[in-house]
Short mmCIF file of C-alpha atoms and ligand atoms in Angstrom, two decimals:
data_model
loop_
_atom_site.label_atom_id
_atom_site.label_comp_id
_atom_site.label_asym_id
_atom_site.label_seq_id
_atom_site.Cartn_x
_atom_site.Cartn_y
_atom_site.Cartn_z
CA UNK A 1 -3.29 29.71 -42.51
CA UNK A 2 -3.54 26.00 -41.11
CA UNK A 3 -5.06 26.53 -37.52
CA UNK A 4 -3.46 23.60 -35.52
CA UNK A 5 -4.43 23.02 -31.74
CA UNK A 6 -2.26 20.54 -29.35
CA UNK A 7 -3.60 18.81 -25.79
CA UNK A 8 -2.69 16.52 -23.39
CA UNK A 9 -5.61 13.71 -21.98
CA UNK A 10 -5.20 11.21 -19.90
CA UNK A 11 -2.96 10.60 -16.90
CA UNK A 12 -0.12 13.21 -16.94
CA UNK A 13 3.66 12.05 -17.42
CA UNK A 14 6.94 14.11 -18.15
CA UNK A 15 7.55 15.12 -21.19
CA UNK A 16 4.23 16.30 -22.14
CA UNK A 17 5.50 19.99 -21.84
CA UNK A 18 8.46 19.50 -24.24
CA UNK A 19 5.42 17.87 -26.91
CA UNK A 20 2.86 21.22 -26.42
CA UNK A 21 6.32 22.86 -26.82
CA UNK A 22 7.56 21.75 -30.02
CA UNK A 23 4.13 21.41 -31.38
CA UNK A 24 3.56 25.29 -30.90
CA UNK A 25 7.34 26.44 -32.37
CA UNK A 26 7.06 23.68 -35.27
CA UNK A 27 3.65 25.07 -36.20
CA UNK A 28 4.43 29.06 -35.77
CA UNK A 29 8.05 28.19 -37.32
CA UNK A 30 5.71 25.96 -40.77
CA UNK A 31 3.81 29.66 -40.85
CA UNK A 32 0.38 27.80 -38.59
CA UNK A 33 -1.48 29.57 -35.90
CA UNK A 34 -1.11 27.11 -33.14
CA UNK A 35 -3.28 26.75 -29.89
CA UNK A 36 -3.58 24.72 -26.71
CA UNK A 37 -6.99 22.91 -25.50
CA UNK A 38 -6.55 23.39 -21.99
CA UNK A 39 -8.06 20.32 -19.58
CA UNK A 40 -7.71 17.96 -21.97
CA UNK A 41 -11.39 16.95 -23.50
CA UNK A 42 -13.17 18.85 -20.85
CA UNK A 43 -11.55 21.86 -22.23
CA UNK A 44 -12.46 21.31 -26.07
CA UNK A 45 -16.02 20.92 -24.74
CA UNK A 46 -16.36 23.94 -22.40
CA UNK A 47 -14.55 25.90 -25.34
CA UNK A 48 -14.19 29.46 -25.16
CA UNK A 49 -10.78 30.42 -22.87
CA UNK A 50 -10.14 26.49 -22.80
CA UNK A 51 -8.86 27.08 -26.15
CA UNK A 52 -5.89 29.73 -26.59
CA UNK A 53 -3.83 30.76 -28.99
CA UNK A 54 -0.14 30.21 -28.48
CA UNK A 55 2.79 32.30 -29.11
CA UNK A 56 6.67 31.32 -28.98
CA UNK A 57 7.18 32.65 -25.76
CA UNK A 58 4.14 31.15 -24.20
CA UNK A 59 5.77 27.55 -24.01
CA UNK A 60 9.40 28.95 -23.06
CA UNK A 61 11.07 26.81 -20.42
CA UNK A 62 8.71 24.29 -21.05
CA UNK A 63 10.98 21.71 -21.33
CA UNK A 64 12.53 21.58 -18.05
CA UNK A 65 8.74 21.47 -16.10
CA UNK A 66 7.08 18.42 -15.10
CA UNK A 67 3.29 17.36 -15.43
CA UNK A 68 1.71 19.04 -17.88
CA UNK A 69 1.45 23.06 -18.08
CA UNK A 70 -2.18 23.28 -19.91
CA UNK A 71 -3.71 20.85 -17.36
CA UNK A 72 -5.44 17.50 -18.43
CA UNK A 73 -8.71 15.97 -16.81
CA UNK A 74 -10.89 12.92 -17.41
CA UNK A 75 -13.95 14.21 -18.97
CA UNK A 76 -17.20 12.09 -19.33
CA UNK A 77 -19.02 14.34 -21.48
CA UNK A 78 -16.36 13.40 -24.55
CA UNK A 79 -17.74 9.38 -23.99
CA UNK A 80 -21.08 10.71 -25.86
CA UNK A 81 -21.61 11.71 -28.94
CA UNK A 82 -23.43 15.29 -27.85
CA UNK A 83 -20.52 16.33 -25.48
CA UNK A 84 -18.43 15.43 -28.64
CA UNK A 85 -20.68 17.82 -31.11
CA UNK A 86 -20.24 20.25 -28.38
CA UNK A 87 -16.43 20.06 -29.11
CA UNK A 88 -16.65 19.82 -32.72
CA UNK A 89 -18.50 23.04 -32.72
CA UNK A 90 -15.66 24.66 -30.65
CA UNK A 91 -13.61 24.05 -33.02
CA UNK A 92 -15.29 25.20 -35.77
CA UNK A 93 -15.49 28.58 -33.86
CA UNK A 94 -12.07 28.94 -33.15
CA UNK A 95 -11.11 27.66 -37.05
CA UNK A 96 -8.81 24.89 -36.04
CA UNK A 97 -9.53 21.34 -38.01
CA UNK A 98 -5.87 19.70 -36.67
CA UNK A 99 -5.44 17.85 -33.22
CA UNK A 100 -2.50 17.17 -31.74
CA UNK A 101 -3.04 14.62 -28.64
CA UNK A 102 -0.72 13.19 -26.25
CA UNK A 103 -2.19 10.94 -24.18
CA UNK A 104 -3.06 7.37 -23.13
CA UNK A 105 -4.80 4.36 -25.11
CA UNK A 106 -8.64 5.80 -23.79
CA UNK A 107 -7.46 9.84 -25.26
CA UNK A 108 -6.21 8.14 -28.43
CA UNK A 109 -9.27 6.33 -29.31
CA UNK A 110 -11.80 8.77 -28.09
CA UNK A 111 -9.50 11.14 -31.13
CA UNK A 112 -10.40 7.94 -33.27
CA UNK A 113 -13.72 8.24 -32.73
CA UNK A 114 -14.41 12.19 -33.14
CA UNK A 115 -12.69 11.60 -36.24
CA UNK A 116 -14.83 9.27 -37.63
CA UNK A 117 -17.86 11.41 -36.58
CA UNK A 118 -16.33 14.86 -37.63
CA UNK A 119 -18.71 14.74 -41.33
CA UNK A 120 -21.96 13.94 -38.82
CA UNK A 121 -21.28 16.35 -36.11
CA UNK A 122 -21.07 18.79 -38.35
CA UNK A 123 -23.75 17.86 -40.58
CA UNK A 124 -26.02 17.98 -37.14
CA UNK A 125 -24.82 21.19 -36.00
CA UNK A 126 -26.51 22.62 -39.11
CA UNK A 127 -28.87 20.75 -38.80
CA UNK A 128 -29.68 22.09 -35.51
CA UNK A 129 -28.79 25.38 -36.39
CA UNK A 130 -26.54 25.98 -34.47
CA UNK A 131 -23.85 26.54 -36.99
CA UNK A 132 -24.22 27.69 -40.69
CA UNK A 133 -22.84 26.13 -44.28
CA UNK A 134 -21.08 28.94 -44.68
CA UNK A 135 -19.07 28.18 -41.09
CA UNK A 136 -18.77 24.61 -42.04
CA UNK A 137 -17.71 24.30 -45.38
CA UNK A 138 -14.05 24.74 -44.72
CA UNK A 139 -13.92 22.44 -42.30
CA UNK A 140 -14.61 19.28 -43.74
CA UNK A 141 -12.01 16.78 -42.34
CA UNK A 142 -10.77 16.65 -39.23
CA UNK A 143 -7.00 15.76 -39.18
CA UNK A 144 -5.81 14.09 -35.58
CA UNK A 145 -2.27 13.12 -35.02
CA UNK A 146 -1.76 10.99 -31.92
CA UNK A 147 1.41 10.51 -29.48
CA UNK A 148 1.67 8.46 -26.59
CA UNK A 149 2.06 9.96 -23.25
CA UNK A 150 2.51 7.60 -20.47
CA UNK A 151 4.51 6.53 -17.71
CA UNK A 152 3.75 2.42 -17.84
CA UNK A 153 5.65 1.90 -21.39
CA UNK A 154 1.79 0.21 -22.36
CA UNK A 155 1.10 1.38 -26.02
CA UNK A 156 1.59 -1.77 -28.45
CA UNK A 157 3.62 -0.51 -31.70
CA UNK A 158 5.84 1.80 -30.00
CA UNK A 159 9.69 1.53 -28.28
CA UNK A 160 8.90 3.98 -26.07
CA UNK A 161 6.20 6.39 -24.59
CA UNK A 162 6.61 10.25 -23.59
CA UNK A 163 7.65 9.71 -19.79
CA UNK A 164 8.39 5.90 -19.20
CA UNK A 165 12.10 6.97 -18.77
CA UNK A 166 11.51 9.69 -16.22
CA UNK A 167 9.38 7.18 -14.37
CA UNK A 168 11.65 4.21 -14.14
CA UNK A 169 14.59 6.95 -13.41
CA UNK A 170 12.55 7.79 -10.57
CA UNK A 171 12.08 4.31 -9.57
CA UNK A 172 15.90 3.45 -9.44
CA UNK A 173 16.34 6.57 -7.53
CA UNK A 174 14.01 5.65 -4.91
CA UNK A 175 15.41 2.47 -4.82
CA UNK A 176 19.01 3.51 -4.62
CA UNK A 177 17.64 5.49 -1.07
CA UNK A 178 16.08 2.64 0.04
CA UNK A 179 18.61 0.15 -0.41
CA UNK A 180 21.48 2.46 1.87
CA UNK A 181 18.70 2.22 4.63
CA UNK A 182 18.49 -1.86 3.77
CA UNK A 183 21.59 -2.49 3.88
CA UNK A 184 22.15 -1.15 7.23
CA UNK A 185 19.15 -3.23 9.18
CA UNK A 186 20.05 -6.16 7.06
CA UNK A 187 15.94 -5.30 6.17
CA UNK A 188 14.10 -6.49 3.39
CA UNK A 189 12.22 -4.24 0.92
CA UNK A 190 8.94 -4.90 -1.36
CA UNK A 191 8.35 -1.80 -3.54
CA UNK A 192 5.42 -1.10 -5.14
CA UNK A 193 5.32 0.36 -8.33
CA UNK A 194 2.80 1.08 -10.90
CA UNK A 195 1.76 -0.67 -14.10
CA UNK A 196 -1.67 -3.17 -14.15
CA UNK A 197 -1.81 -4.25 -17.43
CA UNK A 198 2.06 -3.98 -18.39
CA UNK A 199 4.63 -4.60 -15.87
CA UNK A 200 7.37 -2.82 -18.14
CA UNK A 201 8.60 -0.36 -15.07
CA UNK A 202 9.08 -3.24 -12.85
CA UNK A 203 10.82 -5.43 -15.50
CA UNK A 204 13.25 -2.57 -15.97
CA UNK A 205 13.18 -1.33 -12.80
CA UNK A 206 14.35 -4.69 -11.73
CA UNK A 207 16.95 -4.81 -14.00
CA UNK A 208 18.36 -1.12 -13.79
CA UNK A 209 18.42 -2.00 -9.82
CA UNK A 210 19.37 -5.65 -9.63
CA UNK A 211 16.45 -6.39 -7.38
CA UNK A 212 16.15 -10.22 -6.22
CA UNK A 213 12.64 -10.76 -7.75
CA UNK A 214 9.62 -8.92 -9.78
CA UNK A 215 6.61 -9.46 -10.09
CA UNK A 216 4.83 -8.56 -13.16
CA UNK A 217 1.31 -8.77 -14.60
CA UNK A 218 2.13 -11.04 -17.89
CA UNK A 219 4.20 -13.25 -16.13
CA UNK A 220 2.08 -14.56 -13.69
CA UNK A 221 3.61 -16.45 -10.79
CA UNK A 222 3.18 -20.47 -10.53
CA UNK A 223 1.30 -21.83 -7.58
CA UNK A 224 4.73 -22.39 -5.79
CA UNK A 225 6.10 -18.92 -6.32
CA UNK A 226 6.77 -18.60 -2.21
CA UNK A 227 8.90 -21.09 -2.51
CA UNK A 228 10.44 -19.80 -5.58
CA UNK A 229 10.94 -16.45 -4.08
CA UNK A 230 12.05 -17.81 -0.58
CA UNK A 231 14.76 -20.06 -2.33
CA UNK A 232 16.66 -17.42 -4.30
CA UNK A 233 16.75 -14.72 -1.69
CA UNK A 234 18.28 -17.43 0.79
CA UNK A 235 20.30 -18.35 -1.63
CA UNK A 236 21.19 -14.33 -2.12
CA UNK A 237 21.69 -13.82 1.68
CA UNK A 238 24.06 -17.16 1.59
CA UNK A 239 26.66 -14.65 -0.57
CA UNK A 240 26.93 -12.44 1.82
CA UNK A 241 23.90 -9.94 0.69
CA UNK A 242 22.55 -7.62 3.47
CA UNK A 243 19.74 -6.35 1.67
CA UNK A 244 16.80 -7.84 -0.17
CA UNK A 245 14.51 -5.74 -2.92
CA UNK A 246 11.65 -7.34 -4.37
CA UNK A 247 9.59 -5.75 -6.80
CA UNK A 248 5.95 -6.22 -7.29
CA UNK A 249 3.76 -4.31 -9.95
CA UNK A 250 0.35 -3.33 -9.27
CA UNK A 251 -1.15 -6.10 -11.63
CA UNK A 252 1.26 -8.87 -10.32
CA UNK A 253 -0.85 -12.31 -10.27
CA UNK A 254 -0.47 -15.98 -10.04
CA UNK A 255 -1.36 -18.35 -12.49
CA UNK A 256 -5.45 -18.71 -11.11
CA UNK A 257 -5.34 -14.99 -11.26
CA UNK A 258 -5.38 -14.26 -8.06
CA UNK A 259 -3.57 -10.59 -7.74
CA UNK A 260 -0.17 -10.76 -5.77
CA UNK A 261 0.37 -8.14 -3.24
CA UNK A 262 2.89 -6.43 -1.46
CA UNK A 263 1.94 -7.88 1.99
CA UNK A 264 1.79 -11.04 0.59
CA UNK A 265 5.27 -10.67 -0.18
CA UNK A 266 5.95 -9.07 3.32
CA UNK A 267 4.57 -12.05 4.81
CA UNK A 268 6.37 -14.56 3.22
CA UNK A 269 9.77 -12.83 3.66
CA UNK A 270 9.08 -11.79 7.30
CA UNK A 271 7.66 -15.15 8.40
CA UNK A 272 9.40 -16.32 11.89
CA UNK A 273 8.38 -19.60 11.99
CA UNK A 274 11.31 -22.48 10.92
CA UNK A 275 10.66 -22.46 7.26
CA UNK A 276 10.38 -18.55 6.63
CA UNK A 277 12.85 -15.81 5.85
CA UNK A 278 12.59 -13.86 9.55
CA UNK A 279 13.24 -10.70 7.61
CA UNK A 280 12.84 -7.39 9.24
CA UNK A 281 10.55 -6.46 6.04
CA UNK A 282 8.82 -3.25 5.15
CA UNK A 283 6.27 -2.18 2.16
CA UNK A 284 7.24 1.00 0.48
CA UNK A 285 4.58 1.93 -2.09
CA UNK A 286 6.01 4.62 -4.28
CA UNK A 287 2.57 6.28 -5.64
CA UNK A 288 2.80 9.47 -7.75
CA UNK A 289 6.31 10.08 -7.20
CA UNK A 290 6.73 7.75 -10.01
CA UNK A 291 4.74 10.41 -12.39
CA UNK A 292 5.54 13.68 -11.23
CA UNK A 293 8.90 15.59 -11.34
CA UNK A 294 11.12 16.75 -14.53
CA UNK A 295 11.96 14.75 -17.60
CA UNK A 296 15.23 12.83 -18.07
CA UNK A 297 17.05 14.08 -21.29
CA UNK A 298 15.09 10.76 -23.31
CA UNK A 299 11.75 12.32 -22.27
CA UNK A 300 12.64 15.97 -23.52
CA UNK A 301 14.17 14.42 -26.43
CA UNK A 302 11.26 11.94 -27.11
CA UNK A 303 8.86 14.57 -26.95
CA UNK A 304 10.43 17.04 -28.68
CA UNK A 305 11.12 14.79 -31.84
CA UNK A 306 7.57 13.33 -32.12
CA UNK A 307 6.30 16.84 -31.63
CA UNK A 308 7.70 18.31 -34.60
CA UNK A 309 6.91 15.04 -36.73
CA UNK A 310 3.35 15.52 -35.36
CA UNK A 311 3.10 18.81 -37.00
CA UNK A 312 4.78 17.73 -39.98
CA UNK A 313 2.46 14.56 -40.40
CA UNK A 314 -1.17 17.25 -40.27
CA UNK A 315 0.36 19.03 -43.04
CA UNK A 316 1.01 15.94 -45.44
CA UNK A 317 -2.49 14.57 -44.32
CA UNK A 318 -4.60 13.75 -47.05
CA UNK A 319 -8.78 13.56 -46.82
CA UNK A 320 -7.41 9.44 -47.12
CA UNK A 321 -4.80 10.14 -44.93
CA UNK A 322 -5.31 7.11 -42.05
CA UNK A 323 -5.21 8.73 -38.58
CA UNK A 324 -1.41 8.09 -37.53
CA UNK A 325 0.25 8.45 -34.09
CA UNK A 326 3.97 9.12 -33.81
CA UNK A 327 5.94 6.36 -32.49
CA UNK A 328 9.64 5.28 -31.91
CA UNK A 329 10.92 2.13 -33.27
CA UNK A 330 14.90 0.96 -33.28
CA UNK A 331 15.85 4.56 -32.35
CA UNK A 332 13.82 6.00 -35.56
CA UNK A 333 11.03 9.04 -35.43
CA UNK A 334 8.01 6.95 -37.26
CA UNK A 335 4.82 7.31 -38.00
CA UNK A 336 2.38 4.42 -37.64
CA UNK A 337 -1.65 3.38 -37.68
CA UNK A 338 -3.51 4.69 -34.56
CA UNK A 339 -6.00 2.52 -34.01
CA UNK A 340 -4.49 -0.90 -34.70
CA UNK A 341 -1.82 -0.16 -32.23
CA UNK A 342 -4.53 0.78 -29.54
CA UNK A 343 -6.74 -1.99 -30.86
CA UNK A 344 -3.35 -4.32 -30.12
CA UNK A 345 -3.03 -3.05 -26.16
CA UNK A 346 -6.19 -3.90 -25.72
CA UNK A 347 -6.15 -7.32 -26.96
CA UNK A 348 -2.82 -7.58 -24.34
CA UNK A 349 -4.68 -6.18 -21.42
CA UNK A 350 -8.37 -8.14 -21.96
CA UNK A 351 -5.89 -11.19 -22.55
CA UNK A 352 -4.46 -10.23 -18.96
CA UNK A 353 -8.25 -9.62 -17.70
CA UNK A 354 -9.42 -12.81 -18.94
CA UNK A 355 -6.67 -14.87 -17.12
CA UNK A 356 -5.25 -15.87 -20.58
CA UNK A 357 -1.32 -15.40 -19.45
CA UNK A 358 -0.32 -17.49 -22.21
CA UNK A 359 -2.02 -15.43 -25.02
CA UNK A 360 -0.95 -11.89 -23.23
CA UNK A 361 2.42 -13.52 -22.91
CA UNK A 362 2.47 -14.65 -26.83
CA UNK A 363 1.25 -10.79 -27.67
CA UNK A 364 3.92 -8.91 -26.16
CA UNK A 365 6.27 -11.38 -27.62
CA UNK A 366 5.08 -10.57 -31.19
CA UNK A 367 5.45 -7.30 -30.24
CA UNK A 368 9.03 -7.28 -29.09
CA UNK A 369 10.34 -9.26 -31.85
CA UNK A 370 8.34 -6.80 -34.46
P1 ATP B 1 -3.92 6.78 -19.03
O1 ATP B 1 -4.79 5.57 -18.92
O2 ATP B 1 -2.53 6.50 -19.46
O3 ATP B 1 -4.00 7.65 -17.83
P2 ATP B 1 -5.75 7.49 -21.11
O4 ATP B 1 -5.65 8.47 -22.22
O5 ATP B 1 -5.89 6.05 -21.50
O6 ATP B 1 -4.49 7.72 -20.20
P3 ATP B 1 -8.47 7.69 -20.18
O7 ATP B 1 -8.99 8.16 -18.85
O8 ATP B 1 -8.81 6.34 -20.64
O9 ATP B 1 -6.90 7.94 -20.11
O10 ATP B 1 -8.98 8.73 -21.30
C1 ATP B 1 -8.88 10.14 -21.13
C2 ATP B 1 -10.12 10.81 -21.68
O11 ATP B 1 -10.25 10.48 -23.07
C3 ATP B 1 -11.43 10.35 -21.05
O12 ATP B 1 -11.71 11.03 -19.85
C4 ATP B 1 -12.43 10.68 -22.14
O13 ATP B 1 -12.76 12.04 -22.13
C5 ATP B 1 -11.65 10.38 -23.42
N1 ATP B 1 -11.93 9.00 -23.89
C6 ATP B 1 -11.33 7.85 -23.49
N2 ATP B 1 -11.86 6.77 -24.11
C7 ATP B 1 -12.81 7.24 -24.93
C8 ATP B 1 -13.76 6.64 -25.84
N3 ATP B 1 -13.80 5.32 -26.04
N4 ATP B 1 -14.60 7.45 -26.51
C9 ATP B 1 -14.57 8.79 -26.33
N5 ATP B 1 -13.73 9.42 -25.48
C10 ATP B 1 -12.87 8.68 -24.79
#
């Protein structure tokens, strides 16, 4: 019986419960044992009750929780290669040679890695002693199937991640509250909202809320962006609007770099003197409410689809099989390369990092008209 084992890593974001969920009735409903790491990597290296065996039952309701029921944690040992023997020789006690991880770009290429290594841990562990032929020999290739759990929309190769909806649901809902109160001083807003590589919440949230200006990380601002700004909400407030909402994500920047913030914004739009705005203006930064809370319907659907192709894809794994993660593209269930997608967010963020708008810019264009 196939022994397959599902955990989230990483940051947490709705929709991981309906993935551990359809992971554990796909694999008990293919004839598998399934299991949960627990903690994420700190649980596959501590071992012992980190790892349990699931049942149907254990993941009912599942789909209507937020966060992540079997915990996840950043875990240093998994960086090094003896916290990672550690973990391969959990594994090898509880019989499971199939991972299941949702998590972010950093989970997804740590999975990479212990893949790559599974032949040498093992190999050491013997070695060592501290496991036996016998308890290695069936065990000979580990199989790791990757999906993408994260609220800022940031995996290249991929429509959609596991909780980006529920996030920039919960952004237009916070928004919607704030504007009633705007509208009534005649205030001004700047939200905050997360994303410092990828400024895909605030694009949409923008959109989705009809804000009068975002600011996002790979469209960095030109050196006259208060004027910019200043000009189209005075030209808003000439209409008749009472109420201004500007948008800034945590990696907005102008052209040199320099990082945009909200009181920057706040400044500019509350300034008294002849050529500012005079805006009663306030900051609301909207923190974790952005991650926690149920899934929308696209989450639970999401995450429940890419589950059960998870489970599906360790079963058709060959020894060549390349590691895969499960992505969506054009409303389609797919499966695609693990590591060139990760390899291709990176290139976007150290593009961002390096002040090279023009080449993060021509990335995520390549990757939107993929
Ligand atoms: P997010 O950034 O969306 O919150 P993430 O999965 O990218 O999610 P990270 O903190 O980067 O989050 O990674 C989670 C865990 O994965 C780390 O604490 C570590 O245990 C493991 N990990 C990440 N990168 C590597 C790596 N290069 N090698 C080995 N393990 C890694």
């Amino acid at each position: 019986k196939k022994k397959i084992a599902v955990m989230t890593s990483g940051g947490d974001s709705p929709g991981m419960n309906g993935v551990v969920r359809a992971v554990v009735r796909t694999a008990i409903h293919l004839g598998c044992d399934a299991f949960a790491v627990y903690e994420g990597y700190e649980g596959l290296v501590r071992g012992g009750d980190y790892i349990k065996r699931m049942e149907w039952h254990d993941v009912r309701g599942w789909l209507s929780e937020g966060g992540t029921l079997i915990g996840t944690a950043r875990c240093m040992a998994f960086y090094e290669r003896p916290g990672r023997m550690t973990a391969a020789k959990n594994m090898v006690l509880h019989g499971i040679d199939a991972l299941i991880i949702c998590g972010g770009d950093g989970s997804l290429t740590g999975a990479d890695k212990f893949r790559a290594e599974w032949p040498s841990l093992l190999e050491e562990l013997v070695s060592k002693g501290e496991l036996t032929k016998d308890q290695v020999a069936p065990y000979k290739h580990l199989n790791i199937v990757g999906i993408v759990g994260s609220i800022d929309n940031d995996l290249s190769g991929t429509d959609a991640t596991v909780g980006c909806y529920s996030a920039l649901a919960r952004i237009c809902e916070m928004v919607d509250y704030i504007e009633a109160t705007a509208s009534s001083h005649s205030r001004a807003f700047v939200i905050e909202v997360m994303g410092r590589h990828c400024g895909w919440l605030a694009l949409l949230a923008g959109v989705a809320s009809g804000a009068d200006f975002i600011f996002i990380p790979e469209r960095p601002q030109p050196q006259d962006w208060r004027e910019d700004m200043g000009n189209v909400v005075t030209r808003h407030r000439s209409l008749g609007k009472r109420k201004t909402i500007v948008i800034v994500a945590e990696g907005a920047r102008d052209k040199d770099g320099n990082k945009i913030t909200p009181e920057d914004v706040r400044d500019l739009l509350a300034d008294k003197t002849e050529d500012g705005l005079g805006l009663d203006t306030r900051i609301t930064t909207l923190g974790h409410v952005q991650r926690g809370g149920t899934a929308v319907a696209y989450d639970r659907m999401l995450g429940t689809l890419q589950g059960v192709e998870a489970v599906h894809a360790v079963l058709e794994a060959t020894p060549d099989t390349e590691t895969c993660f499960i992505a969506i593209n054009e409303n389609k269930i797919v499966r695609k390369p693990l590591m060139e997608a990760v390899q291709d967010t990176k290139k976007v963020a150290a593009a961002v990092d390096a002040k090279d708008f023009e080449k993060a810019m021509s990335l995520r264009d390549a990757e939107f008209s993929d």
